[in-house]
Short mmCIF file of C-alpha atoms in Angstrom, two decimals:
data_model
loop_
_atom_site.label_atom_id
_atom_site.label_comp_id
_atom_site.label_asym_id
_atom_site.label_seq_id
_atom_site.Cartn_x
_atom_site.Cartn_y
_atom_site.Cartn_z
CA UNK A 1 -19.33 9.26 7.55
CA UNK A 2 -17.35 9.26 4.80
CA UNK A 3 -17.84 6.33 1.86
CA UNK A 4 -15.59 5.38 -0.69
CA UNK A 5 -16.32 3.44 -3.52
CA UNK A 6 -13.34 1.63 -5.83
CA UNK A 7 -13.49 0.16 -9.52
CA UNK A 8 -12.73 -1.77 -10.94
CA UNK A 9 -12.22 -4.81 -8.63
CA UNK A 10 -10.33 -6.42 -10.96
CA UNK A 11 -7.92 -5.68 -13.51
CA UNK A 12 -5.43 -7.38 -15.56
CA UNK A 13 -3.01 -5.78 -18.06
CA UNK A 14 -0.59 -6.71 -20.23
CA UNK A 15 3.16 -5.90 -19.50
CA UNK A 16 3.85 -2.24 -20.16
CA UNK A 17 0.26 -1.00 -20.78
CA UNK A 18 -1.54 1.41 -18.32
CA UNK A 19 -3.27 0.61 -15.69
CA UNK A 20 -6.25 3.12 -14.45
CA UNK A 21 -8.02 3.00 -11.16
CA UNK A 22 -10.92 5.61 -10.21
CA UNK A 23 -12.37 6.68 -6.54
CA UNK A 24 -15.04 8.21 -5.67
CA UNK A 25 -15.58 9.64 -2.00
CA UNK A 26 -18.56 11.21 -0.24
CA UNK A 27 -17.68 13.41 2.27
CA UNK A 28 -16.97 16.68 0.67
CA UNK A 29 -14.88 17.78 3.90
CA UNK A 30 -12.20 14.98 3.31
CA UNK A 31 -8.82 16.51 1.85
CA UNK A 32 -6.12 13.60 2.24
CA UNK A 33 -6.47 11.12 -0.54
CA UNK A 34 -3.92 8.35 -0.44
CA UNK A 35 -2.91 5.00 -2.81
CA UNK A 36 -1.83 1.76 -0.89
CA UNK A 37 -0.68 -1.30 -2.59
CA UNK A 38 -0.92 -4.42 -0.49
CA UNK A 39 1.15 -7.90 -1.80
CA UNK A 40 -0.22 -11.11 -0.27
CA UNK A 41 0.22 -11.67 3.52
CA UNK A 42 1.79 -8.26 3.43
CA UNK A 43 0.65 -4.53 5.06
CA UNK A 44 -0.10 -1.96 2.75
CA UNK A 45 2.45 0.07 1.60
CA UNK A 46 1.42 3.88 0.64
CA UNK A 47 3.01 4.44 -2.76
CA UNK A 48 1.54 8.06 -3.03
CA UNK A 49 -1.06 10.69 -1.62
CA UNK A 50 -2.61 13.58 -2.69
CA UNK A 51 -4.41 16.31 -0.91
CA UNK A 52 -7.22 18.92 -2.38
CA UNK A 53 -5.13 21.59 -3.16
CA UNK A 54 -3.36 19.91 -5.90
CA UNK A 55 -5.55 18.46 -9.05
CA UNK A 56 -2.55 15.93 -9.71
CA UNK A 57 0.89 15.00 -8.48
CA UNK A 58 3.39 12.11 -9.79
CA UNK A 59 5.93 9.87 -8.84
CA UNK A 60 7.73 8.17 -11.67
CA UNK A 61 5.25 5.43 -13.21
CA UNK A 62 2.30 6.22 -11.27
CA UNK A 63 0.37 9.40 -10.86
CA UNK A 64 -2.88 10.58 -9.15
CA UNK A 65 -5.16 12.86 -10.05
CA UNK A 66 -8.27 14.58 -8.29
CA UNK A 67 -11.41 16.57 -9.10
CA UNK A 68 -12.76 17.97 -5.70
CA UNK A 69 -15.58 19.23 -7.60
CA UNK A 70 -17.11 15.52 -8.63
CA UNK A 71 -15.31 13.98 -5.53
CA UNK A 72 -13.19 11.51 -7.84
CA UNK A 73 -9.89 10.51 -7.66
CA UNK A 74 -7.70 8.13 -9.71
CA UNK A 75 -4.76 6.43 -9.75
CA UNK A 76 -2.89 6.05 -13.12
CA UNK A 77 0.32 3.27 -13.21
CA UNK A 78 2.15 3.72 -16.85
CA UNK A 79 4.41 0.90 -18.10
CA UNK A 80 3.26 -1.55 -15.92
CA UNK A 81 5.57 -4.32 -14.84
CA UNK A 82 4.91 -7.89 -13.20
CA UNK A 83 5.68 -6.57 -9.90
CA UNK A 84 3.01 -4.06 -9.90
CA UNK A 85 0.50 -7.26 -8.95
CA UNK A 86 -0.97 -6.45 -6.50
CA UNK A 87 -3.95 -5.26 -4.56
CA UNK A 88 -4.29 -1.33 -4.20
CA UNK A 89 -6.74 0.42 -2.06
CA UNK A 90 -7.35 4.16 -2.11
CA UNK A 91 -8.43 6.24 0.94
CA UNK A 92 -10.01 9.54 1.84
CA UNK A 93 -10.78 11.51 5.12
CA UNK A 94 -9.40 14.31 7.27
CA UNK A 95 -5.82 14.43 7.56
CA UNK A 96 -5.20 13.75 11.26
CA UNK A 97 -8.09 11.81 11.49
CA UNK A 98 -9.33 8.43 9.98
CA UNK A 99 -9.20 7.11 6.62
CA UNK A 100 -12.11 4.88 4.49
CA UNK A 101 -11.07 2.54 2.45
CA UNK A 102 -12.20 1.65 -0.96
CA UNK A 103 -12.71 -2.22 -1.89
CA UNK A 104 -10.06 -2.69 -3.61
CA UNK A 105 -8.55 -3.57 -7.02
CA UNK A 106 -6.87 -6.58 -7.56
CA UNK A 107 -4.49 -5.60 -10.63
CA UNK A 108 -2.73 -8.51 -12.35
CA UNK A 109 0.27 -7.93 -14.51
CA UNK A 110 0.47 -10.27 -17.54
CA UNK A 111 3.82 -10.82 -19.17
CA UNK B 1 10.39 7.11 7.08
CA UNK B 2 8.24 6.17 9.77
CA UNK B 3 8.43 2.63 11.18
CA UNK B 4 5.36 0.52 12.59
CA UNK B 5 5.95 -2.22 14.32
CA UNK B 6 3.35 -4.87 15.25
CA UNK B 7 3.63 -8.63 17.12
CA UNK B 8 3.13 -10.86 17.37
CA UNK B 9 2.39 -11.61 13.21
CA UNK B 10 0.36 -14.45 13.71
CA UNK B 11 -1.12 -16.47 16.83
CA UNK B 12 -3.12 -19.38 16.86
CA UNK B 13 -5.46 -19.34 20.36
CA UNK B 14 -7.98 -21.62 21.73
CA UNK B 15 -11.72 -20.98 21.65
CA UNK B 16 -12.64 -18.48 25.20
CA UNK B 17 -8.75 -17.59 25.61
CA UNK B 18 -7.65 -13.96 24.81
CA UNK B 19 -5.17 -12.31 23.11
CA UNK B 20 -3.54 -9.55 22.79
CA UNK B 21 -1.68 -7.72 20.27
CA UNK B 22 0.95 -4.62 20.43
CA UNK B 23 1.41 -1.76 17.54
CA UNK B 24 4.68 0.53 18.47
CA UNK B 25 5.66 3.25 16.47
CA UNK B 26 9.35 3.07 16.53
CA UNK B 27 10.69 6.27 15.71
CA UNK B 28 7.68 8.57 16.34
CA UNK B 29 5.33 9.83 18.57
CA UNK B 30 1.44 8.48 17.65
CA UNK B 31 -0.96 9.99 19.92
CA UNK B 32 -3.59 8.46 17.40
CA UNK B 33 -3.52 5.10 16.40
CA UNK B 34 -5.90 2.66 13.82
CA UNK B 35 -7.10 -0.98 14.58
CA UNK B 36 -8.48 -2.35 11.41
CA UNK B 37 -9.64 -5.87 10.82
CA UNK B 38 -9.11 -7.47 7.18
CA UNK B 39 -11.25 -10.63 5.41
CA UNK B 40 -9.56 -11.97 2.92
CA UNK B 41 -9.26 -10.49 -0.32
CA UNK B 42 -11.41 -7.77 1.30
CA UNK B 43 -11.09 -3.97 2.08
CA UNK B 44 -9.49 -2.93 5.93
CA UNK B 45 -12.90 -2.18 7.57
CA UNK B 46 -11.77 0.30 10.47
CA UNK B 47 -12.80 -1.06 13.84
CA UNK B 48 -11.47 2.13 16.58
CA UNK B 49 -9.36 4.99 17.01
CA UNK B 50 -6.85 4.45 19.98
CA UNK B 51 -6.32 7.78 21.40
CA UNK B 52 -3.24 8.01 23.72
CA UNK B 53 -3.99 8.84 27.36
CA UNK B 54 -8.28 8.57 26.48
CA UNK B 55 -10.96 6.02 25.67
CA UNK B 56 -11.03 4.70 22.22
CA UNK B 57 -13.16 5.16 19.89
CA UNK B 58 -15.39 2.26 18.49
CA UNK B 59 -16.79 2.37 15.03
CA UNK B 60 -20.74 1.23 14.72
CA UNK B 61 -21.17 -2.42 14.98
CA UNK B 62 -17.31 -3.45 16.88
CA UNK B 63 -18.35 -4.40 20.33
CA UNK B 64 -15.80 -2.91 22.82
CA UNK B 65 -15.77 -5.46 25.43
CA UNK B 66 -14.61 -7.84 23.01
CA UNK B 67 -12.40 -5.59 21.29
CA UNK B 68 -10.25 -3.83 23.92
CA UNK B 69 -7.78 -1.50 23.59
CA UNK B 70 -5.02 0.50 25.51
CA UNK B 71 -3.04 3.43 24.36
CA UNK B 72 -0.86 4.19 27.36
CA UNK B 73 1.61 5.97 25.83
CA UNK B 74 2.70 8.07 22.53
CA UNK B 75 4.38 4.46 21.15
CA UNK B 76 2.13 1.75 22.43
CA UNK B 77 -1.41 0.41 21.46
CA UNK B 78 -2.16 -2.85 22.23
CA UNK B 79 -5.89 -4.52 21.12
CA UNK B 80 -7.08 -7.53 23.42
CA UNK B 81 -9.57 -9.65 21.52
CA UNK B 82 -11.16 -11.27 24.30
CA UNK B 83 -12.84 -14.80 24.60
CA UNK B 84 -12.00 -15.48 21.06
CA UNK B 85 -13.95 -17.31 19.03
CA UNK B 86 -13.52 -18.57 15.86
CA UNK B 87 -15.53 -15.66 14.01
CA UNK B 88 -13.48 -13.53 15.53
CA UNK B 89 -10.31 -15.02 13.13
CA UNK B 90 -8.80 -12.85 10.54
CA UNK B 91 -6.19 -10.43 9.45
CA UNK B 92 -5.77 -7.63 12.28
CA UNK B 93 -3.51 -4.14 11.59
CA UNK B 94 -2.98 -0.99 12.95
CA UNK B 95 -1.57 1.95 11.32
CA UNK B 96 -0.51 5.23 12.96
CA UNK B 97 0.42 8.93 11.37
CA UNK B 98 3.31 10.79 11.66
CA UNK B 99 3.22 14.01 11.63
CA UNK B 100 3.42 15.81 7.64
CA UNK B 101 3.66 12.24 6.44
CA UNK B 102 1.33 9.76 5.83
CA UNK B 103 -0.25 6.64 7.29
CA UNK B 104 2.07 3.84 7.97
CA UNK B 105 0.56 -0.02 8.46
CA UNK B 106 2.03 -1.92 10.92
CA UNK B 107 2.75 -5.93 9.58
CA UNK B 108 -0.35 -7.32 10.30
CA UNK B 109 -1.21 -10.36 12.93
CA UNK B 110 -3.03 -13.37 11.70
CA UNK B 111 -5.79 -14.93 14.58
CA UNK B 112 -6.58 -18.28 14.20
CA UNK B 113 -8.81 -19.24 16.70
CA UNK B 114 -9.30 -23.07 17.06
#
């Protein structure tokens, strides 16, 4: 099955510096490649996806970006703010089907 | 957008009782629904597929007499954790896909088994 490994666990910034989190997936098959950002006590929200026809897509402060060829994908958050704290996840698998999760990074925002 | 909608959020159950917990997609159909189980400050670790109308399916290593689950129709899936016991408390979600969008989480349900 598919395996997805996250890093950094951690990561702390300060205010309005970039924040960069990488992916790496197994399964060359998978093609949906989403970002979910989960607050305390809270579900995880999807705050963007990709899939592998596109090599990177955006959404105001944070953008994705993925390399079929060396299975990686990354999530990029510019001008970070306090409420990007947080714990994000990123996915991979079939679309239609099920998703593995990464670990997780735990990104703290420092004012 | 799509709206998931799981209850109850949390439920606190004695040891050998069961319990049972209901994900509803509001304003879709889901003929595929996720159960995943969450430690804390740990990854969702997948635990079965719940295919509407079928048997779900069980990832290696989640027992499915402990872990049951219905899917009777497009909106419903419901996951019975049976005889709890206290190993068995944590952070329990489902998700579910609408069609051309992505995966949406419903709010989680918290088991505290006692």
């Amino acid at each position: 099955g598919e395996n997805v490994e996250q890093h950094p666990s951690t990561l702390s910034v300060q205010e309005g510096d970039s924040a960069v989190i990488k992916c790496t997936y197994s399964d060359s098959a998978s093609n949906y490649f989403p970002w979910y950002k989960q607050e305390l006590g809270k579900r995880p929200q999807l705050i963007i996806d990709i899939r592998s026809n596109v090599g990177e897509k955006k959404d105001q402060r944070i953008a994705v970006t993925l390399n079929k060829t060396a299975k990686h994908f990354s999530l990029h958050i510019t001008e970070t703010q306090p409420e990007d704290s947080a714990v994000y996840f990123c996915a991979a698998g079939l679309s239609d089907y099920k998703l593995s999760f990464g670990a997780g990074t735990t990104v703290t925002v420092r004012a | 957008g799509a709206v998931v909608s799981q209850h109850p959020s949390w439920v606190i159950c004695k040891s050998g009782t069961s319990v049972k917990i209901e994900c509803r997609s509001l304003d879709f159909q889901a003929t595929t629904m996720f159960w995943y189980r969450q430690f804390p400050k740990q990854s969702l670790m997948l635990m079965a597929t719940s295919n509407e109308g079928s048997k779900a399916t069980y990832e290696q290593g989640v027992e499915k007499d402990k872990f049951l689950i219905n899917h009777a129709s497009l909106t419903l899936s419901t996951l019975t954790v049976t005889s709890a016991h206290p190993e068995d408390s944590s952070f329990y979600i489902c998700s579910a896909r609408e069609k051309g969008n992505g995966y949406t989480f419903g709010s989680g349900t918290r088991l505290t088994v006692v």
